[in-house]
Structure formats: structure tokens, C-alpha cells
PDB file of C-alpha atoms in Angstrom:
ATOM      1  CA  MET H   5       8.155   7.310 -15.312  1.00 94.00           C
ATOM      2  CA  LYS H   6       5.100   6.526 -14.579  1.00 97.00           C
ATOM      3  CA  VAL H   7       3.635   4.950 -10.790  1.00 98.00           C
ATOM      4  CA  PHE H   8       0.813   2.619 -10.617  1.00 98.00           C
ATOM      5  CA  ALA H   9      -0.510   1.171  -7.682  1.00 98.00           C
ATOM      6  CA  ILE H  10      -2.682  -1.914  -6.158  1.00 98.00           C
ATOM      7  CA  SER H  11      -3.319  -3.689  -2.909  1.00 98.00           C
ATOM      8  CA  ASP H  12      -4.876  -6.597  -1.213  1.00 96.00           C
ATOM      9  CA  LEU H  13      -3.352  -9.157  -3.246  1.00 97.00           C
ATOM     10  CA  HIS H  14      -3.625 -11.860  -1.139  1.00 95.00           C
ATOM     11  CA  LEU H  15      -1.241 -14.239  -2.640  1.00 96.00           C
ATOM     12  CA  SER H  16      -1.101 -18.137  -1.598  1.00 93.00           C
ATOM     13  CA  ILE H  17       1.160 -19.382  -4.338  1.00 88.00           C
ATOM     14  CA  ASN H  18       1.903 -22.686  -3.197  1.00 86.00           C
ATOM     15  CA  ASN H  19      -1.072 -23.041  -1.071  1.00 78.00           C
ATOM     16  CA  PRO H  20      -4.094 -21.869  -3.273  1.00 73.00           C
ATOM     17  CA  LYS H  21      -6.924 -20.119  -1.005  1.00 74.00           C
ATOM     18  CA  PRO H  22      -9.878 -19.862  -2.555  1.00 70.00           C
ATOM     19  CA  MET H  23     -11.021 -15.633  -2.501  1.00 73.00           C
ATOM     20  CA  ASP H  24     -13.802 -16.044  -4.186  1.00 68.00           C
ATOM     21  CA  ILE H  25     -15.952 -16.503  -1.532  1.00 62.00           C
ATOM     22  CA  PHE H  26     -15.348 -12.949  -0.525  1.00 69.00           C
ATOM     23  CA  GLY H  27     -17.389 -12.216  -3.816  1.00 75.00           C
ATOM     24  CA  GLY H  28     -17.220 -12.026  -7.672  1.00 74.00           C
ATOM     25  CA  ASN H  29     -14.236  -9.619  -8.218  1.00 80.00           C
ATOM     26  CA  TRP H  30     -12.259 -12.807  -6.886  1.00 83.00           C
ATOM     27  CA  ASP H  31     -12.970 -14.815  -9.221  1.00 87.00           C
ATOM     28  CA  ASN H  32      -9.405 -15.508 -10.983  1.00 90.00           C
ATOM     29  CA  TYR H  33      -8.441 -11.935  -9.748  1.00 93.00           C
ATOM     30  CA  TRP H  34      -4.819 -12.777 -10.044  1.00 95.00           C
ATOM     31  CA  ASP H  35      -4.686 -13.912 -13.705  1.00 96.00           C
ATOM     32  CA  LYS H  36      -6.721 -10.929 -14.496  1.00 97.00           C
ATOM     33  CA  ILE H  37      -4.052  -8.784 -12.085  1.00 97.00           C
ATOM     34  CA  LYS H  38      -1.114 -10.113 -14.317  1.00 98.00           C
ATOM     35  CA  SER H  39      -2.569  -9.586 -17.632  1.00 98.00           C
ATOM     36  CA  ASN H  40      -3.466  -5.739 -16.959  1.00 98.00           C
ATOM     37  CA  TRP H  41       0.023  -5.671 -15.409  1.00 98.00           C
ATOM     38  CA  ASN H  42       2.145  -6.949 -18.507  1.00 98.00           C
ATOM     39  CA  ASN H  43      -0.064  -4.521 -20.622  1.00 98.00           C
ATOM     40  CA  VAL H  44       0.734  -1.473 -18.645  1.00 98.00           C
ATOM     41  CA  VAL H  45       3.633  -1.689 -16.741  1.00 98.00           C
ATOM     42  CA  SER H  46       6.876  -1.242 -18.136  1.00 98.00           C
ATOM     43  CA  ASN H  47      10.550  -2.099 -16.484  1.00 97.00           C
ATOM     44  CA  ASP H  48      11.050   1.796 -15.938  1.00 97.00           C
ATOM     45  CA  ASP H  49       7.646   2.362 -14.068  1.00 98.00           C
ATOM     46  CA  ILE H  50       6.693   1.728 -10.489  1.00 98.00           C
ATOM     47  CA  VAL H  51       4.370  -0.155  -9.099  1.00 98.00           C
ATOM     48  CA  LEU H  52       3.075   0.796  -4.958  1.00 98.00           C
ATOM     49  CA  ILE H  53       1.553  -2.443  -3.275  1.00 98.00           C
ATOM     50  CA  SER H  54       0.191  -1.659  -0.310  1.00 98.00           C
ATOM     51  CA  GLY H  55      -0.111  -4.948   2.203  1.00 97.00           C
ATOM     52  CA  ASP H  56      -1.888  -7.714   2.651  1.00 97.00           C
ATOM     53  CA  ILE H  57       0.721  -9.388  -0.174  1.00 98.00           C
ATOM     54  CA  SER H  58       0.717 -12.722   1.165  1.00 97.00           C
ATOM     55  CA  TRP H  59      -1.467 -15.365   3.409  1.00 95.00           C
ATOM     56  CA  ALA H  60       1.984 -16.773   4.317  1.00 96.00           C
ATOM     57  CA  LEU H  61       2.484 -17.409   7.999  1.00 95.00           C
ATOM     58  CA  LYS H  62       5.940 -17.418   7.944  1.00 96.00           C
ATOM     59  CA  LEU H  63       8.722 -15.417   6.295  1.00 97.00           C
ATOM     60  CA  GLN H  64      10.172 -18.385   4.150  1.00 96.00           C
ATOM     61  CA  ASP H  65       6.765 -19.297   3.057  1.00 96.00           C
ATOM     62  CA  ALA H  66       6.249 -15.801   1.493  1.00 97.00           C
ATOM     63  CA  ILE H  67       8.989 -16.252  -0.683  1.00 97.00           C
ATOM     64  CA  PRO H  68       7.076 -17.839  -3.395  1.00 97.00           C
ATOM     65  CA  ASP H  69       4.406 -15.185  -3.368  1.00 97.00           C
ATOM     66  CA  LEU H  70       7.041 -12.546  -3.650  1.00 98.00           C
ATOM     67  CA  GLU H  71       8.854 -14.668  -6.780  1.00 98.00           C
ATOM     68  CA  GLU H  72       5.458 -14.611  -8.245  1.00 97.00           C
ATOM     69  CA  ILE H  73       5.137 -10.828  -8.318  1.00 98.00           C
ATOM     70  CA  ASP H  74       9.507 -10.680  -9.145  1.00 98.00           C
ATOM     71  CA  LYS H  75       8.458 -12.007 -12.736  1.00 98.00           C
ATOM     72  CA  LEU H  76       6.272  -8.884 -13.401  1.00 98.00           C
ATOM     73  CA  PRO H  77       7.372  -5.590 -15.255  1.00 98.00           C
ATOM     74  CA  GLY H  78       8.399  -2.892 -13.256  1.00 98.00           C
ATOM     75  CA  THR H  79       9.951  -1.917  -9.631  1.00 98.00           C
ATOM     76  CA  LYS H  80       7.676  -2.518  -6.615  1.00 98.00           C
ATOM     77  CA  ILE H  81       7.266  -1.039  -3.626  1.00 98.00           C
ATOM     78  CA  ILE H  82       6.088  -2.694  -0.678  1.00 98.00           C
ATOM     79  CA  ILE H  83       5.004  -2.350   2.974  1.00 98.00           C
ATOM     80  CA  ARG H  84       2.793  -4.694   5.401  1.00 98.00           C
ATOM     81  CA  GLY H  85      -0.429  -4.880   5.733  1.00 97.00           C
ATOM     82  CA  ASN H  86      -2.600  -6.263   8.592  1.00 95.00           C
ATOM     83  CA  HIS H  87      -2.453  -9.933   7.002  1.00 95.00           C
ATOM     84  CA  ASP H  88       0.985 -10.472   6.212  1.00 97.00           C
ATOM     85  CA  TYR H  89       1.934 -11.942   9.468  1.00 97.00           C
ATOM     86  CA  TRP H  90       5.183 -13.524   7.731  1.00 97.00           C
ATOM     87  CA  TRP H  91       6.585  -9.952   7.532  1.00 97.00           C
ATOM     88  CA  THR H  92       8.782  -9.941  10.778  1.00 92.00           C
ATOM     89  CA  SER H  93      11.133  -7.502  11.067  1.00 93.00           C
ATOM     90  CA  TYR H  94      12.366  -4.769   7.987  1.00 96.00           C
ATOM     91  CA  GLN H  95      15.792  -6.376   7.860  1.00 96.00           C
ATOM     92  CA  LYS H  96      14.607  -9.858   7.647  1.00 97.00           C
ATOM     93  CA  VAL H  97      12.499  -8.641   4.764  1.00 97.00           C
ATOM     94  CA  LYS H  98      14.842  -6.935   2.914  1.00 96.00           C
ATOM     95  CA  ASN H  99      16.962  -9.686   3.054  1.00 96.00           C
ATOM     96  CA  ILE H 100      14.983 -12.416   1.347  1.00 96.00           C
ATOM     97  CA  LEU H 101      13.271  -9.780  -1.374  1.00 98.00           C
ATOM     98  CA  PRO H 102      14.008 -10.550  -5.088  1.00 97.00           C
ATOM     99  CA  LYS H 103      15.698  -7.855  -6.982  1.00 95.00           C
ATOM    100  CA  SER H 104      12.977  -5.669  -8.244  1.00 98.00           C
ATOM    101  CA  ILE H 105      10.914  -5.296  -5.017  1.00 98.00           C
ATOM    102  CA  LEU H 106      11.764  -2.982  -2.747  1.00 98.00           C
ATOM    103  CA  ALA H 107      10.436  -2.651   0.976  1.00 98.00           C
ATOM    104  CA  VAL H 108       9.291   0.587   2.965  1.00 98.00           C
ATOM    105  CA  GLN H 109       8.577   0.555   6.954  1.00 96.00           C
ATOM    106  CA  ASN H 110       8.529   3.854   8.213  1.00 91.00           C
ATOM    107  CA  ASN H 111      11.518   4.833   5.853  1.00 96.00           C
ATOM    108  CA  ALA H 112      11.454   6.340   2.285  1.00 97.00           C
ATOM    109  CA  ILE H 113      13.153   5.683  -1.297  1.00 97.00           C
ATOM    110  CA  ALA H 114      14.059   8.335  -3.332  1.00 96.00           C
ATOM    111  CA  PHE H 115      14.345   8.047  -6.960  1.00 95.00           C
ATOM    112  CA  ASP H 116      14.876  10.940  -9.625  1.00 92.00           C
ATOM    113  CA  ASN H 117      11.409  12.569 -10.076  1.00 94.00           C
ATOM    114  CA  VAL H 118       9.409  10.944  -6.938  1.00 97.00           C
ATOM    115  CA  VAL H 119       9.719  10.071  -3.054  1.00 97.00           C
ATOM    116  CA  ILE H 120       8.019   7.069  -1.949  1.00 98.00           C
ATOM    117  CA  CYS H 121       7.438   6.354   1.721  1.00 98.00           C
ATOM    118  CA  GLY H 122       4.941   4.517   4.211  1.00 98.00           C
ATOM    119  CA  THR H 123       3.386   2.601   6.893  1.00 97.00           C
ATOM    120  CA  ARG H 124       1.264   0.166   7.882  1.00 97.00           C
ATOM    121  CA  CYS H 125      -1.344   3.061   9.990  1.00 96.00           C
ATOM    122  CA  TRP H 126      -4.238   1.906  11.728  1.00 95.00           C
ATOM    123  CA  SER H 127      -7.864   1.861  12.051  1.00 94.00           C
ATOM    124  CA  ILE H 128      -8.827   5.635  12.670  1.00 94.00           C
ATOM    125  CA  PRO H 129     -10.269   5.606  16.737  1.00 94.00           C
ATOM    126  CA  THR H 130     -13.793   5.614  17.510  1.00 91.00           C
ATOM    127  CA  ALA H 131     -16.225   5.595  20.681  1.00 91.00           C
ATOM    128  CA  ASN H 132     -15.543   1.975  20.857  1.00 92.00           C
ATOM    129  CA  SER H 133     -11.957   1.580  20.319  1.00 94.00           C
ATOM    130  CA  SER H 134     -10.032  -0.596  22.751  1.00 96.00           C
ATOM    131  CA  GLU H 135      -7.249   0.073  24.667  1.00 96.00           C
ATOM    132  CA  HIS H 136      -4.951  -1.953  22.731  1.00 96.00           C
ATOM    133  CA  ASP H 137      -6.192  -0.345  19.185  1.00 96.00           C
ATOM    134  CA  LEU H 138      -5.614   3.157  20.872  1.00 97.00           C
ATOM    135  CA  LYS H 139      -1.737   1.956  21.331  1.00 97.00           C
ATOM    136  CA  ILE H 140      -1.817   0.487  18.141  1.00 97.00           C
ATOM    137  CA  TYR H 141      -2.861   3.763  16.456  1.00 97.00           C
ATOM    138  CA  ALA H 142      -0.691   5.946  18.729  1.00 97.00           C
ATOM    139  CA  ARG H 143       2.109   4.250  17.629  1.00 97.00           C
ATOM    140  CA  GLU H 144       1.224   4.275  13.830  1.00 97.00           C
ATOM    141  CA  LEU H 145       1.150   7.990  14.052  1.00 97.00           C
ATOM    142  CA  ILE H 146       4.429   8.457  15.180  1.00 98.00           C
ATOM    143  CA  ARG H 147       5.741   6.044  12.350  1.00 97.00           C
ATOM    144  CA  LEU H 148       3.408   8.068   9.852  1.00 98.00           C
ATOM    145  CA  LYS H 149       5.395  11.004  11.261  1.00 98.00           C
ATOM    146  CA  MET H 150       8.898   8.925  10.686  1.00 98.00           C
ATOM    147  CA  THR H 151       8.147   7.650   6.943  1.00 98.00           C
ATOM    148  CA  LEU H 152       6.926  11.444   5.673  1.00 98.00           C
ATOM    149  CA  ASP H 153       9.995  12.926   7.408  1.00 97.00           C
ATOM    150  CA  GLU H 154      12.413  10.764   6.029  1.00 97.00           C
ATOM    151  CA  ALA H 155      11.190  11.127   2.971  1.00 97.00           C
ATOM    152  CA  SER H 156      11.171  15.047   3.255  1.00 96.00           C
ATOM    153  CA  LYS H 157      15.246  14.848   3.983  1.00 95.00           C
ATOM    154  CA  SER H 158      16.024  12.350   1.227  1.00 90.00           C
ATOM    155  CA  SER H 159      15.190  15.124  -1.521  1.00 83.00           C
ATOM    156  CA  ASN H 160      15.669  17.847   0.779  1.00 84.00           C
ATOM    157  CA  ASN H 161      11.478  18.707   0.511  1.00 85.00           C
ATOM    158  CA  GLU H 162      12.338  19.189  -3.371  1.00 90.00           C
ATOM    159  CA  LEU H 163      10.603  16.443  -5.096  1.00 96.00           C
ATOM    160  CA  PRO H 164       6.852  15.134  -4.662  1.00 96.00           C
ATOM    161  CA  ILE H 165       6.005  12.919  -2.219  1.00 98.00           C
ATOM    162  CA  ILE H 166       3.343   9.658  -2.646  1.00 98.00           C
ATOM    163  CA  LEU H 167       2.772   8.062   0.877  1.00 98.00           C
ATOM    164  CA  MET H 168       1.638   4.262   0.996  1.00 98.00           C
ATOM    165  CA  LEU H 169      -0.926   3.299   3.566  1.00 98.00           C
ATOM    166  CA  HIS H 170      -2.585   0.139   4.198  1.00 97.00           C
ATOM    167  CA  TYR H 171      -5.229   1.169   6.420  1.00 97.00           C
ATOM    168  CA  PRO H 172      -7.596   3.864   5.393  1.00 96.00           C
ATOM    169  CA  PRO H 173      -6.670   7.026   6.526  1.00 95.00           C
ATOM    170  CA  PHE H 174     -10.310   8.197   7.590  1.00 92.00           C
ATOM    171  CA  ASN H 175     -13.453   6.628   8.730  1.00 89.00           C
ATOM    172  CA  ALA H 176     -16.247   5.663   6.525  1.00 86.00           C
ATOM    173  CA  LEU H 177     -17.504   9.599   6.565  1.00 88.00           C
ATOM    174  CA  TRP H 178     -14.136  10.662   4.853  1.00 88.00           C
ATOM    175  CA  GLN H 179     -13.478  12.733   8.241  1.00 91.00           C
ATOM    176  CA  ASP H 180     -10.392  14.596   8.792  1.00 92.00           C
ATOM    177  CA  ASN H 181      -8.464  13.319  11.811  1.00 94.00           C
ATOM    178  CA  GLU H 182      -5.216  13.243  13.321  1.00 96.00           C
ATOM    179  CA  VAL H 183      -3.781  11.216  10.275  1.00 97.00           C
ATOM    180  CA  THR H 184      -4.836  13.189   7.348  1.00 97.00           C
ATOM    181  CA  ASN H 185      -3.910  16.200   9.838  1.00 97.00           C
ATOM    182  CA  LEU H 186      -0.561  15.241   9.858  1.00 98.00           C
ATOM    183  CA  ILE H 187      -0.341  14.373   6.065  1.00 98.00           C
ATOM    184  CA  ASN H 188      -1.422  18.212   5.233  1.00 97.00           C
ATOM    185  CA  GLU H 189       2.134  19.435   7.720  1.00 97.00           C
ATOM    186  CA  TYR H 190       4.249  17.906   4.117  1.00 97.00           C
ATOM    187  CA  PRO H 191       3.658  19.962   1.729  1.00 95.00           C
ATOM    188  CA  ASN H 192       5.194  17.913  -0.945  1.00 96.00           C
ATOM    189  CA  VAL H 193       2.528  14.809  -0.113  1.00 97.00           C
ATOM    190  CA  ILE H 194       0.750  14.854  -3.421  1.00 97.00           C
ATOM    191  CA  LYS H 195      -0.868  11.741  -3.819  1.00 98.00           C
ATOM    192  CA  VAL H 196      -1.672   8.929  -1.152  1.00 98.00           C
ATOM    193  CA  VAL H 197      -2.437   5.255  -1.817  1.00 98.00           C
ATOM    194  CA  TYR H 198      -4.218   2.276   0.728  1.00 97.00           C
ATOM    195  CA  GLY H 199      -6.206  -0.669   1.064  1.00 96.00           C
ATOM    196  CA  HIS H 200      -7.773  -3.046   3.346  1.00 92.00           C
ATOM    197  CA  LEU H 201     -11.179  -2.138   2.210  1.00 86.00           C
ATOM    198  CA  HIS H 202     -13.069  -5.219   0.395  1.00 82.00           C
ATOM    199  CA  GLY H 203     -16.415  -6.231  -0.230  1.00 74.00           C
ATOM    200  CA  LYS H 204     -19.616  -4.672  -2.603  1.00 67.00           C
ATOM    201  CA  ASP H 205     -21.064  -3.211   0.929  1.00 63.00           C
ATOM    202  CA  CYS H 206     -18.188  -1.258   2.091  1.00 70.00           C
ATOM    203  CA  ARG H 207     -18.397   2.505   2.421  1.00 70.00           C
ATOM    204  CA  ALA H 208     -15.263   3.232  -0.494  1.00 78.00           C
ATOM    205  CA  LYS H 209     -14.689   5.753  -2.874  1.00 85.00           C
ATOM    206  CA  ASP H 210     -12.119   5.253  -5.581  1.00 91.00           C
ATOM    207  CA  ILE H 211     -10.563   8.882  -4.749  1.00 94.00           C
ATOM    208  CA  VAL H 212     -11.159  11.066  -2.254  1.00 94.00           C
ATOM    209  CA  ILE H 213      -9.515  14.606  -2.032  1.00 95.00           C
ATOM    210  CA  LYS H 214      -8.546  16.119   0.907  1.00 94.00           C
ATOM    211  CA  ASN H 215      -7.043  19.601   1.273  1.00 92.00           C
ATOM    212  CA  ASN H 216      -6.012  18.817  -2.913  1.00 95.00           C
ATOM    213  CA  ILE H 217      -4.711  15.831  -1.647  1.00 97.00           C
ATOM    214  CA  PRO H 218      -5.913  12.801  -3.685  1.00 97.00           C
ATOM    215  CA  TYR H 219      -6.396   9.673  -1.781  1.00 97.00           C
ATOM    216  CA  HIS H 220      -6.573   6.276  -4.065  1.00 97.00           C
ATOM    217  CA  LEU H 221      -8.321   3.551  -2.862  1.00 96.00           C
ATOM    218  CA  THR H 222      -6.218   0.367  -4.744  1.00 97.00           C
ATOM    219  CA  SER H 223      -7.472  -3.001  -3.147  1.00 96.00           C
ATOM    220  CA  CYS H 224      -7.767  -5.390  -6.112  1.00 96.00           C
ATOM    221  CA  ASP H 225     -11.405  -6.471  -5.658  1.00 92.00           C
ATOM    222  CA  GLN H 226     -12.443  -2.422  -5.848  1.00 93.00           C
ATOM    223  CA  VAL H 227     -10.449  -1.316  -8.540  1.00 95.00           C
ATOM    224  CA  ASN H 228     -11.494  -4.332 -10.712  1.00 93.00           C
ATOM    225  CA  ASN H 229      -8.234  -5.905 -10.729  1.00 96.00           C
ATOM    226  CA  THR H 230      -6.314  -3.300 -12.477  1.00 97.00           C
ATOM    227  CA  LEU H 231      -3.814  -1.623 -11.864  1.00 98.00           C
ATOM    228  CA  GLN H 232      -4.181   2.322 -10.689  1.00 98.00           C
ATOM    229  CA  LEU H 233      -2.179   4.909 -12.913  1.00 98.00           C
ATOM    230  CA  ILE H 234      -1.050   6.951  -9.707  1.00 97.00           C
ATOM    231  CA  TYR H 235       1.523   9.478 -11.191  1.00 96.00           C
ATOM    232  CA  ASP H 236       3.251   9.948 -14.391  1.00 93.00           C
ATOM    233  CA  THR H 237       6.519  11.905 -14.063  1.00 83.00           C
ATOM    234  CA  ASP H 238       6.427  12.864 -17.723  1.00 77.00           C
ATOM    235  CA  PHE H 239       3.273  14.980 -17.051  1.00 72.00           C
ATOM    236  CA  LYS H 240       3.371  15.612 -13.690  1.00 62.00           C
ATOM    237  CA  LYS H 241      -0.076  14.567 -12.911  1.00 60.00           C
TER     238      LYS H 241
END
């Protein structure tokens, strides 16, 4: 079984929204993603989608976008991004998901060889952060601990953990902070995936290694609309 990742699909199947205004990598991007997806993913594999899945504002309006993802091979694990306004309560989202899509929100899903957990996270605080942002960040730290605790419990600390985030877990200088320090408290975390960053001018690296943990950027425009192989349970890497 292989674990792939991609994020920030920004789908709008029934009400197409032009994304190419954000740069050339968005030209026909969904067709490129689907082509690559069908070429590399089998039905036994897992695909992690770290947020910003649909432009829909209401839950029912997101169903066509989720059904479009459901047509593709593999089991898909999704978390909420900052633009997923359709994502209301966890239970309501679970109730409308197609069979091949599973949602994670501060909990964890254990497979035979790996555990997947995740939360949205938030912008790393700066000297100019608003009180509102600081409150959300503090709440997300609690949720991060919840999902990591659930991942550890679900396998009795015996399986490797892959953590999904939407927001980058560090600033533009990739400095350690409360998020990375918390992740370091869980020795079974072997990979972290995140998205949110876009555009040719953003300060981003495909992979950042911190404390021997690879952090993978998976925003689709930053990875040329190709799924990233995160983990292969047959080869343990």
C-alpha cells in the first residue's frame, strides 16, 4: 500500500471558477491531476487531501466536487482547509461523503500499516498577529494534541503516524515553534503533509526536514499538479 498526498484542489465542478488567474500552473490543472492520479494510484492506496477541497459555501453544494474525487482510485482522507466553508460539523460532513472518502477532524484513522491523523492548524503567530488569530492558533494547538493523542492510542503506539495539516507548521524561515515542538513529542510521527501556500513568489520548499521528520508541501500548483508519494508500506519509506 502506498500513501500519496495532494492539497488545495479548489474544485467547483457545477459552477466552474477560473483558477488560471492565479498563474500558469492552474491551466487545466484538474485534468492534469486526474491524469496523474489515474496513472499512479491503485485502489489499494491512500490519497491524503490536506484541505481547500471545494469552493462550495454550503454542504450540499460540495457534493458534486466530492463525487468527482470519489471517481478516482484509492481511499481518500480529507481534512478541512481555510476555504472549505461548506465543512460544517464533522458528523454532517461524514454523512454526505461518498464511500471512498473519509474525513479526519482532530481524530485518527488506523490502517493495517499506518495511522492517519490531522487538523487544520493556523498561521504561526508573529509580532503583528491579531488577538483573533492568536485565539484560533491556541485552539488549533489543542486540536493538534487531540489528533496526535488519538493516533497514538489507536495503534497502541505501534504504527507509524502521518500527520495532515492545512496551514504550514512553520514560518517562512522554517523555524521551530509550538506546533513543531508538539509534533516532536510523538516519536511515531514519520511524515507531515501540509498545503495552503500558492504562487511562484511564496517562500516554499517541497520538503523540509525538522528533527528527522520530513514535512511535505502538497499544494497542487507547487507540486506541478502531481500526487506526491509520501509513504510506501512495502518499503517503509
